[in-house]
Tab-separated table of C-alpha atoms in Angstrom:
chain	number	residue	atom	x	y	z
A	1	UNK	CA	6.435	8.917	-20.842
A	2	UNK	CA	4.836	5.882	-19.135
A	3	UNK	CA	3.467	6.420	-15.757
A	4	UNK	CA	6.353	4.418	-13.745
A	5	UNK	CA	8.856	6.886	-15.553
A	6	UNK	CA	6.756	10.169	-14.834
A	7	UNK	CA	6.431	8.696	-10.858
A	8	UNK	CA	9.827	8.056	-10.720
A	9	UNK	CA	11.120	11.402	-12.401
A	10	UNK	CA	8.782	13.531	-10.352
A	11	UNK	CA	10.313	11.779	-7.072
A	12	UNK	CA	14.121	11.189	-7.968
A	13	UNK	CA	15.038	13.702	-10.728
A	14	UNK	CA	18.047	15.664	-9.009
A	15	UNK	CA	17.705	18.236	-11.371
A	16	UNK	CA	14.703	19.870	-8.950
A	17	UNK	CA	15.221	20.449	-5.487
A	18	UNK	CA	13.431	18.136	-3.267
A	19	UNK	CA	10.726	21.443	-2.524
A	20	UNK	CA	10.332	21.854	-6.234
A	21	UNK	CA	9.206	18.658	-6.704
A	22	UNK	CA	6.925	18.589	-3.960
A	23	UNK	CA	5.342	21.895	-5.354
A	24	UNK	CA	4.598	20.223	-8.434
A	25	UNK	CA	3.227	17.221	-7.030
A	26	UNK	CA	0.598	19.245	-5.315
A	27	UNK	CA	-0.487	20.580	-8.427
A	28	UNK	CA	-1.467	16.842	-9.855
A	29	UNK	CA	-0.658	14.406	-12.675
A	30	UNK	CA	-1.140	17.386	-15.057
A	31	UNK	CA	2.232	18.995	-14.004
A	32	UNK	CA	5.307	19.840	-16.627
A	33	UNK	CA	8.229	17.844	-15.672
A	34	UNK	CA	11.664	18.477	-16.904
A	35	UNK	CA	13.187	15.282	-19.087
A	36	UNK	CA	14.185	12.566	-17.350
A	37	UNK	CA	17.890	13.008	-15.802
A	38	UNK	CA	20.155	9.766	-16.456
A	39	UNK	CA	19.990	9.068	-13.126
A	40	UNK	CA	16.329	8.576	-13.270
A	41	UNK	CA	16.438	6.746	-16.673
A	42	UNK	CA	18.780	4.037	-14.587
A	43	UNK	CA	16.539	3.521	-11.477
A	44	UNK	CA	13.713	3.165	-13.821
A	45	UNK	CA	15.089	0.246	-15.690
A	46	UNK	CA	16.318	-1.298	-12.569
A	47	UNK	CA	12.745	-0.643	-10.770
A	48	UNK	CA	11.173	-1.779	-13.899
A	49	UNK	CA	13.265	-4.731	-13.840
A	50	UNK	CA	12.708	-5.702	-10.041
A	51	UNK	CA	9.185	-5.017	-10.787
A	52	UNK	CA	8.589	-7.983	-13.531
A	53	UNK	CA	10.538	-10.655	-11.012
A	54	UNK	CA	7.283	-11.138	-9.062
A	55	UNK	CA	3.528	-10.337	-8.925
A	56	UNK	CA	3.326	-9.540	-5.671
A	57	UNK	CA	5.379	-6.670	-6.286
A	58	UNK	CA	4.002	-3.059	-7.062
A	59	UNK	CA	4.760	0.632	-6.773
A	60	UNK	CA	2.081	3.509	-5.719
A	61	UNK	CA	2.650	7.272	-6.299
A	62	UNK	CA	1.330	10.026	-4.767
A	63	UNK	CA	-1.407	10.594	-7.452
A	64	UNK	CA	-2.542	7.251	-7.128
A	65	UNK	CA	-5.749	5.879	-5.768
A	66	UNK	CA	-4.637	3.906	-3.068
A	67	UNK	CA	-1.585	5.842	-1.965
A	68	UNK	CA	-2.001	6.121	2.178
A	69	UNK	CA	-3.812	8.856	3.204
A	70	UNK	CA	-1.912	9.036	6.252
A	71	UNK	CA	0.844	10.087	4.264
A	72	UNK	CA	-0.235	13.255	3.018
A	73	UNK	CA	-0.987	14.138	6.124
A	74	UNK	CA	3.164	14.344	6.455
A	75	UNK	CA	5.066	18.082	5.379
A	76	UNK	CA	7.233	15.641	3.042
A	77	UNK	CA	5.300	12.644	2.169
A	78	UNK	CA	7.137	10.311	0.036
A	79	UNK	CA	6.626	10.953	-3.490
A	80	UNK	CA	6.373	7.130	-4.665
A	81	UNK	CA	6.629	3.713	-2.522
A	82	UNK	CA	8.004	0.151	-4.154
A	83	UNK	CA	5.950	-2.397	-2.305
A	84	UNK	CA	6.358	-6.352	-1.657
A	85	UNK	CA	3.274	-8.029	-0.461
A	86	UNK	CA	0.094	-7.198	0.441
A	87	UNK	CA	-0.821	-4.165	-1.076
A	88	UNK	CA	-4.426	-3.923	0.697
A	89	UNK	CA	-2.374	-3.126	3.767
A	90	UNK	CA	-1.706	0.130	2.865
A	91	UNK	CA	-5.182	1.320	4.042
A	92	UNK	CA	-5.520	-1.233	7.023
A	93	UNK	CA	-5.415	-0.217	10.638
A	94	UNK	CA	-2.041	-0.495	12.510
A	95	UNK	CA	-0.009	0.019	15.343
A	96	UNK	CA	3.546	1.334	15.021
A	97	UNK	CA	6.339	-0.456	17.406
A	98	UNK	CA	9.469	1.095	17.750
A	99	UNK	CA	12.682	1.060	19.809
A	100	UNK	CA	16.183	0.334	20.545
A	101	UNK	CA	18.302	-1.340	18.742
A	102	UNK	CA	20.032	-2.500	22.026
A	103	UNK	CA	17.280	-3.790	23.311
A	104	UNK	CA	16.891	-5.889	26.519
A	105	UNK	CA	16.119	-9.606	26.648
A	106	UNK	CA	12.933	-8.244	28.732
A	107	UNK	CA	12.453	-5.610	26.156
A	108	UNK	CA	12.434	-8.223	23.240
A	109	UNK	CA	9.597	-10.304	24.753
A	110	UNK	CA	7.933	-7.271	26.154
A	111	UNK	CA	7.981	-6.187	21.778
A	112	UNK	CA	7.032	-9.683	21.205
A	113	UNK	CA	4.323	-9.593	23.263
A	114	UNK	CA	2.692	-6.672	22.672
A	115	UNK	CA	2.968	-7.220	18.611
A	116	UNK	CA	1.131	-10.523	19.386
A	117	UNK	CA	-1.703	-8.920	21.224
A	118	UNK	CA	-1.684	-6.133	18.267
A	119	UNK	CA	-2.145	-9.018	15.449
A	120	UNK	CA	-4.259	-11.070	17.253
A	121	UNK	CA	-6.851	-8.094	17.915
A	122	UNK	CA	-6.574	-7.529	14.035
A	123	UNK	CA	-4.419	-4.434	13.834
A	124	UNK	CA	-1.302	-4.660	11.787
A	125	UNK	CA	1.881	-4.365	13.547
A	126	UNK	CA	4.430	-1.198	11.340
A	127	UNK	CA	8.329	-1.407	11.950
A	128	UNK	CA	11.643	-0.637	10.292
A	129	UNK	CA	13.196	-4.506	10.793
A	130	UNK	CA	15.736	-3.104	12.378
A	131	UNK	CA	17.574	-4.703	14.988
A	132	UNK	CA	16.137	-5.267	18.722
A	133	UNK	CA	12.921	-3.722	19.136
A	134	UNK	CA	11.455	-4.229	15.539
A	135	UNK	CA	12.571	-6.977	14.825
A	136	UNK	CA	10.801	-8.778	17.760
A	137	UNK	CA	7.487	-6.676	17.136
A	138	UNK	CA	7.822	-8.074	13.048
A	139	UNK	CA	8.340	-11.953	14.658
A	140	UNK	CA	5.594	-11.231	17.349
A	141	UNK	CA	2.973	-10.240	14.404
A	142	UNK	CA	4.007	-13.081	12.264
A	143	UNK	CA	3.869	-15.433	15.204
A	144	UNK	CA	0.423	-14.649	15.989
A	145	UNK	CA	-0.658	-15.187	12.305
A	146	UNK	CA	-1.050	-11.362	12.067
A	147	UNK	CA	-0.159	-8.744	9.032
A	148	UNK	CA	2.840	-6.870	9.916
A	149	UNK	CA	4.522	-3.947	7.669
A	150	UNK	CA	8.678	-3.466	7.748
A	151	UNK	CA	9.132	-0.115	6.327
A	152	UNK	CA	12.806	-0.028	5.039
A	153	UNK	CA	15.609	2.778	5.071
A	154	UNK	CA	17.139	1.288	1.781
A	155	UNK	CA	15.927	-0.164	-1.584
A	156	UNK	CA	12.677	-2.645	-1.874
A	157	UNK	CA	15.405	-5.588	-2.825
A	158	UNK	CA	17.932	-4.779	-0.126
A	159	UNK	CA	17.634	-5.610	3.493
A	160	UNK	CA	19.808	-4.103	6.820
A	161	UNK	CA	21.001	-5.371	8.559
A	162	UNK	CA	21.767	-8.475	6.097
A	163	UNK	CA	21.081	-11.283	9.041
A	164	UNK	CA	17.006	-9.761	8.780
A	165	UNK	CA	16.930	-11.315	5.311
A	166	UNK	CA	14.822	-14.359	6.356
A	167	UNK	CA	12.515	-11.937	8.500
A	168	UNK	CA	11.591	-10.298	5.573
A	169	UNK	CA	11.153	-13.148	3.541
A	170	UNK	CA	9.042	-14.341	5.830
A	171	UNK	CA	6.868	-10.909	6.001
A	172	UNK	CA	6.176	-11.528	2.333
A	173	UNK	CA	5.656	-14.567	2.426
A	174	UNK	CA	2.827	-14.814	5.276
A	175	UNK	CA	0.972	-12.157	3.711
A	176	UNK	CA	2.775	-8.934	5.266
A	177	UNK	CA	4.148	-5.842	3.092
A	178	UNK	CA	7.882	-4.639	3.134
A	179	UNK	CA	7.745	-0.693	1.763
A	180	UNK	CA	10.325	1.691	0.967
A	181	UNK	CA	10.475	4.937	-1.088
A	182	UNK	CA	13.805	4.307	-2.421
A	183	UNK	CA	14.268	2.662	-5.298
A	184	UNK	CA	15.384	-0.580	-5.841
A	185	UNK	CA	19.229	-1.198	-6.135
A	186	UNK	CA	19.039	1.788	-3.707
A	187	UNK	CA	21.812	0.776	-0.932
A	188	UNK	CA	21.603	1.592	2.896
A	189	UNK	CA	22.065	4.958	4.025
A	190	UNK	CA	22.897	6.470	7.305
A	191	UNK	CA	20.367	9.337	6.437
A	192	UNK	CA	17.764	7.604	4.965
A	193	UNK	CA	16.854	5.571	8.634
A	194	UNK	CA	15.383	9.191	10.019
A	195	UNK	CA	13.572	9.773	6.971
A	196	UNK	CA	11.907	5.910	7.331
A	197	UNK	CA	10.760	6.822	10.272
A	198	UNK	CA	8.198	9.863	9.430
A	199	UNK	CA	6.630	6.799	6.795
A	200	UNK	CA	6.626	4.522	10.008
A	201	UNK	CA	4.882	7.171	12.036
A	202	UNK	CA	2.436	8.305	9.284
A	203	UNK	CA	1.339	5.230	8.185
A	204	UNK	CA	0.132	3.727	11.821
A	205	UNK	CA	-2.801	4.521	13.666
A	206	UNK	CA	-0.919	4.899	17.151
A	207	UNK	CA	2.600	4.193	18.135
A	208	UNK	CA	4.707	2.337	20.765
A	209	UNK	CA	7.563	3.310	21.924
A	210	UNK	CA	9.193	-0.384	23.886
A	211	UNK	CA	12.716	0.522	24.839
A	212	UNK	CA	14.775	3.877	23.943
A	213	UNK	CA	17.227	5.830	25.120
A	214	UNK	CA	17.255	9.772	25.629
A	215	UNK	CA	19.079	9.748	22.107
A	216	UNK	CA	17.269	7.317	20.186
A	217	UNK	CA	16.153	7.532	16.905
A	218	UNK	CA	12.616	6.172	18.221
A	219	UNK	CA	11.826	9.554	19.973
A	220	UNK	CA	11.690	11.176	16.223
A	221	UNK	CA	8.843	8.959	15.132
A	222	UNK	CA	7.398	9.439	18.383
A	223	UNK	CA	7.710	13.012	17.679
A	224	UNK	CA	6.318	12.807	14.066
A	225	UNK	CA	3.466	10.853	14.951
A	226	UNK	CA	2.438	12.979	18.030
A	227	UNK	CA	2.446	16.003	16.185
A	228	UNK	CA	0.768	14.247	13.004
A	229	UNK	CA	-2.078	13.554	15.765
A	230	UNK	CA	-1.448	9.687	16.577
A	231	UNK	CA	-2.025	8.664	19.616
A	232	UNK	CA	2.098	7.724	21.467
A	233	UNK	CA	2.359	5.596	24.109
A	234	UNK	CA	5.515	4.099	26.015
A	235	UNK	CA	6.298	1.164	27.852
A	236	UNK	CA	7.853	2.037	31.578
A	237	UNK	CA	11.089	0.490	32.484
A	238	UNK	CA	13.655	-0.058	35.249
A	239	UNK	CA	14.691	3.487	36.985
A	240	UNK	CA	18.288	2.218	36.537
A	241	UNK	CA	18.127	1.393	32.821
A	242	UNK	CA	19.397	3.718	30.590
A	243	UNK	CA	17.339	1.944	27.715
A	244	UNK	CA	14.295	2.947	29.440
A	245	UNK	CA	15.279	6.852	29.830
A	246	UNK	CA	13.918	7.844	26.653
A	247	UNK	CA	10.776	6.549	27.445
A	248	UNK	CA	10.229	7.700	30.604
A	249	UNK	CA	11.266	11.310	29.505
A	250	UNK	CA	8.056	10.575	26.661
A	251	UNK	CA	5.749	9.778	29.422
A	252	UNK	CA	6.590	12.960	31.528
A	253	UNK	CA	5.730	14.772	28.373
A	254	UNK	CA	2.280	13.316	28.406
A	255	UNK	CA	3.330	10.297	26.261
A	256	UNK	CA	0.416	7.094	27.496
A	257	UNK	CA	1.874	4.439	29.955
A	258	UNK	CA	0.562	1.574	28.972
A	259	UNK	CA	0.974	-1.941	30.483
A	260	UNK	CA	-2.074	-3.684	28.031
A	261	UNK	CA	-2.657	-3.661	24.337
A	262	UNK	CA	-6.034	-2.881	24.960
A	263	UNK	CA	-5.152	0.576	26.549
A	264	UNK	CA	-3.244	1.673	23.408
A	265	UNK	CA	-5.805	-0.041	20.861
A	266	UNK	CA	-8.593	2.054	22.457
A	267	UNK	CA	-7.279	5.543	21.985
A	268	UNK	CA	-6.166	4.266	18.180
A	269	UNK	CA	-10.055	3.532	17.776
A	270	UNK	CA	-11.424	6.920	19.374
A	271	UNK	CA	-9.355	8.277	16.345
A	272	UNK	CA	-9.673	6.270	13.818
A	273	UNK	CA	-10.441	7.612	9.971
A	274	UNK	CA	-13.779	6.222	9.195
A	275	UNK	CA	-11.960	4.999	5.777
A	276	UNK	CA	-10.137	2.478	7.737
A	277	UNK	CA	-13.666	1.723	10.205
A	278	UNK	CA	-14.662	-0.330	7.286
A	279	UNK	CA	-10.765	-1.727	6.667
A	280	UNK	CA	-10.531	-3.633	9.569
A	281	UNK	CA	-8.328	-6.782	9.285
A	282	UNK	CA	-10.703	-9.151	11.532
A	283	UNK	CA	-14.355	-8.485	11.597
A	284	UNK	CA	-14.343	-8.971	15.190
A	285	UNK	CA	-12.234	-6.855	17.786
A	286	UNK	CA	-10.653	-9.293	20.236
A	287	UNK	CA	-9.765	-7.472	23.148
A	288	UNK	CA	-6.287	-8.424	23.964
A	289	UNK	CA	-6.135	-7.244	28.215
A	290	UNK	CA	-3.347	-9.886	28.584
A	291	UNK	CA	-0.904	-8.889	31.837
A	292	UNK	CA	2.352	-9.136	30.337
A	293	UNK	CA	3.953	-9.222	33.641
A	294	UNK	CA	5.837	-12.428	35.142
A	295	UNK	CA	3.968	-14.993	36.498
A	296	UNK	CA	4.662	-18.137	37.867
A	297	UNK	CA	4.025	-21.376	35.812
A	298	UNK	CA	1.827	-23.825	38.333
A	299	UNK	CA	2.345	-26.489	35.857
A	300	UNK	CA	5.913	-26.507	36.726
A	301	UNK	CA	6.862	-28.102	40.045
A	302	UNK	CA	9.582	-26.210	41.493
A	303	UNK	CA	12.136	-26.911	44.124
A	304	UNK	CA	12.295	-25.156	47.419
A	305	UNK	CA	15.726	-23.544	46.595
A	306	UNK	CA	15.002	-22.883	42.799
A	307	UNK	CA	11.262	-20.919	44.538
A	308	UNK	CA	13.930	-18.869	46.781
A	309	UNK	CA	16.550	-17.570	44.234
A	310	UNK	CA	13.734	-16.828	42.136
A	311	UNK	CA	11.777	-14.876	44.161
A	312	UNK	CA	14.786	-12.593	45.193
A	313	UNK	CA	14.901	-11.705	41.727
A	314	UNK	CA	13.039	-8.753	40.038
A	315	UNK	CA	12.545	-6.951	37.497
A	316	UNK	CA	15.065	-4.677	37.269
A	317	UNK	CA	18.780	-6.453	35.632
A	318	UNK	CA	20.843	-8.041	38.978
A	319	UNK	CA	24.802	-9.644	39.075
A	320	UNK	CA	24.761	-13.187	39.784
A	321	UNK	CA	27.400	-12.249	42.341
A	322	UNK	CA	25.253	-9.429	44.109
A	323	UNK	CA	22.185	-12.443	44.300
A	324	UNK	CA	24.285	-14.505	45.480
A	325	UNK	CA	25.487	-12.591	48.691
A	326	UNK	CA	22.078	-11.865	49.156
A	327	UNK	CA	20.921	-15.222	49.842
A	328	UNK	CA	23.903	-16.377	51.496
A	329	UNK	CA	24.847	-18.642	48.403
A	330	UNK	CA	28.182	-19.251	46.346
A	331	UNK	CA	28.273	-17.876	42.993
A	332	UNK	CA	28.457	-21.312	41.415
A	333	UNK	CA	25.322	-22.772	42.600
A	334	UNK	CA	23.199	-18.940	42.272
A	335	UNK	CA	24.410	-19.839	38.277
A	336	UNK	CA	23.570	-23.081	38.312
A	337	UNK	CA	19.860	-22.216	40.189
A	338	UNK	CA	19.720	-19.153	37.512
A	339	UNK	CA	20.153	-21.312	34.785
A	340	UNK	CA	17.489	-24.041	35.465
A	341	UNK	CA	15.004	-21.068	35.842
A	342	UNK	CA	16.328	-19.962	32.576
A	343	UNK	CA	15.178	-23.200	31.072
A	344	UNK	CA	11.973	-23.186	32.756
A	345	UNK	CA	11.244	-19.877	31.221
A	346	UNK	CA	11.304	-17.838	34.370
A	347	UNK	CA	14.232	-15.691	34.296
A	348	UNK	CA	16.698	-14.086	31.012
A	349	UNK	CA	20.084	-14.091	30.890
A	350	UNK	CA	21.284	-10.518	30.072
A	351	UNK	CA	24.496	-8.890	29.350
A	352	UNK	CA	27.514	-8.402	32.164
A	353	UNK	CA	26.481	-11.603	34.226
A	354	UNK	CA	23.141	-9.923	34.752
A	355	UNK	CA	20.100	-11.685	35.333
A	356	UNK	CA	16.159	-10.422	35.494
A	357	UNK	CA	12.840	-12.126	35.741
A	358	UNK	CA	10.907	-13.140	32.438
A	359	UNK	CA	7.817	-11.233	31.776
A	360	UNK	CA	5.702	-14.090	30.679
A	361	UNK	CA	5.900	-13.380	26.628
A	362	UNK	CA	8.434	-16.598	25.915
């Protein structure tokens, strides 16, 4: 039996239940397996298959060298990963980024941001490329010319949701890793999005948590990677949002408030493995302090009337029609004030008519 068969059968063979196989997988390479099931035989010619297409494709099992130590450190680590990319990520430093799907238009830059300031201090940015929160800390990574990882909750050759395609190109293609433990032809699965996240969690050095609510997936991989040890921080929102309720509930649990990258980045370092000290991406730590809070553009002259209706605006999501009554103003022209702001990059548009100042990421 060649190795890729013997990986695969130890991980997928139905025959076992999942704790049998996990029992013989802790007793090494040397371990009696039963023969192949059919179902195995089938993902192995499809994984062999998808495996041949490219050269920057690969697959690691448990008993291999490079498998991430993180990992193992999990109560169910996966028993074998398929892998596009760059496979010397897999023992790099990174930071995990998580969050709503839902997100905010603030919450999207705030993602971007941060994943810039991440990649640009030489610590790879981990995700699930979902939508909203993810997806923005993948672009932010890739913007700033930085490795980023997209851990998937389906097959190595599928992508969800199907509009992420390019994004994942684009990981691969700009020297970041995609990463699943399904095999490929292996379609999305409700149930296997939960079970991404332990490998999201485990894999990372600290995690982020951007945007969630008090039912969010996020809040099990912030769960996973507090108890695997990981240092979990959360970004602070709006009193009033309900997107931001999940992480405030984090923080009164002792999750880190954070408003730098720095602040997380130094509590990943205190705890570093010294098998990833000498793994670093840059050579150089660039400390990455940047106030991702709004500020005013003084390259951008600004009328007297477009300076008031901005600086009635906050933070927090306000109607058009509730700014408008409170300077005195008809809804039209608020709009038409909100919307040249918009263009000069000082205010987002969000759902319901809302509006809210820009945090200084686009």
């Amino acid at each position: 039996m060649n190795d890729l068969l013997a990986a695969m059968n130890l991980a997928y063979n139905t025959t076992l239940k999942a704790r049998a196989r996990y029992e013989l997988a802790q007793k090494g390479q040397g371990s009696i397996l039963p023969v192949p099931c059919d179902a195995v035989r089938l993902w192995h010619a499809i994984g062999a298959a998808w495996l041949l297409q490219s050269n920057n494709r690969f697959w690691v099992g448990i008993h291999c060298a490079d498998y991430p130590k993180g990992l193992l450190e999990l109560k169910d680590p996966p028993l074998i990963l398929f892998g596009e990319g760059q496979r010397e990520l897999l023992r790099a430093r990174g930071v995990a980024m998580v969050g709503s799907r839902n997100a905010t238009r603030t919450g999207l830059g705030t993602a971007q941001g941060f994943a810039q300031a991440f990649a640009q201090a030489g610590w790879g940015v981990v995700s699930g490329l979902a939508e909203g929160i993810d997806g923005a800390a993948h672009a932010g990574a890739l913007q700033a010319k930085g490795a980023t990882i997209a851990v998937l909750g389906c097959g190595p050759d599928e992508v969800y949701p199907k509009h992420h395609a390019g994004l994942k190109n684009q990981i691969i293609q700009q020297g970041g890793l995609v990463l699943s433990e399904y095999p490929p032809g292996t379609a999305p699965q409700p149930a296997f999005f939960p079970r991404r996240n332990r490998i999201i969690a485990a894999l990372a050095d600290a995690l982020l948590v951007v945007e969630a609510a008090l039912r969010s997936g996020s809040l099990i991989t912030a769960r996973v990677a507090s108890e695997l040890g990981r240092p979990v921080a959360a970004i602070p929102g709006s009193i009033h949002s309900s997107q931001s309720k999940g992480c405030h509930a984090m923080i009164k649990k002792g999750a880190l408030l954070v408003e730098t990258a720095q602040e997380l980045l130094d509590e990943a370092l205190a705890s570093l493995p010294e098998y990833k000290i000498s793994c670093m991406l840059q050579e150089d730590d660039i400390p990455c302090n940047e106030d991702l809070n709004c500020h005013d553009d003084t390259d951008t002259e600004m009328d007297e009337s477009l300076a008031r209706v901005l600086s009635s605006l906050g933070h927090d999501p306000l109607h058009v029609d509730t700014l408008a009554d409170q300077l005195g103003l008809n809804t039209e022209d608020t709009l038409a004030a909100l919307t040249e702001l918009e263009l000069l990059g000082q205010v987002l548009s969000e759902s319901g008519g809302r509006w809210v100042r820009a945090n200084g990421v686009f």
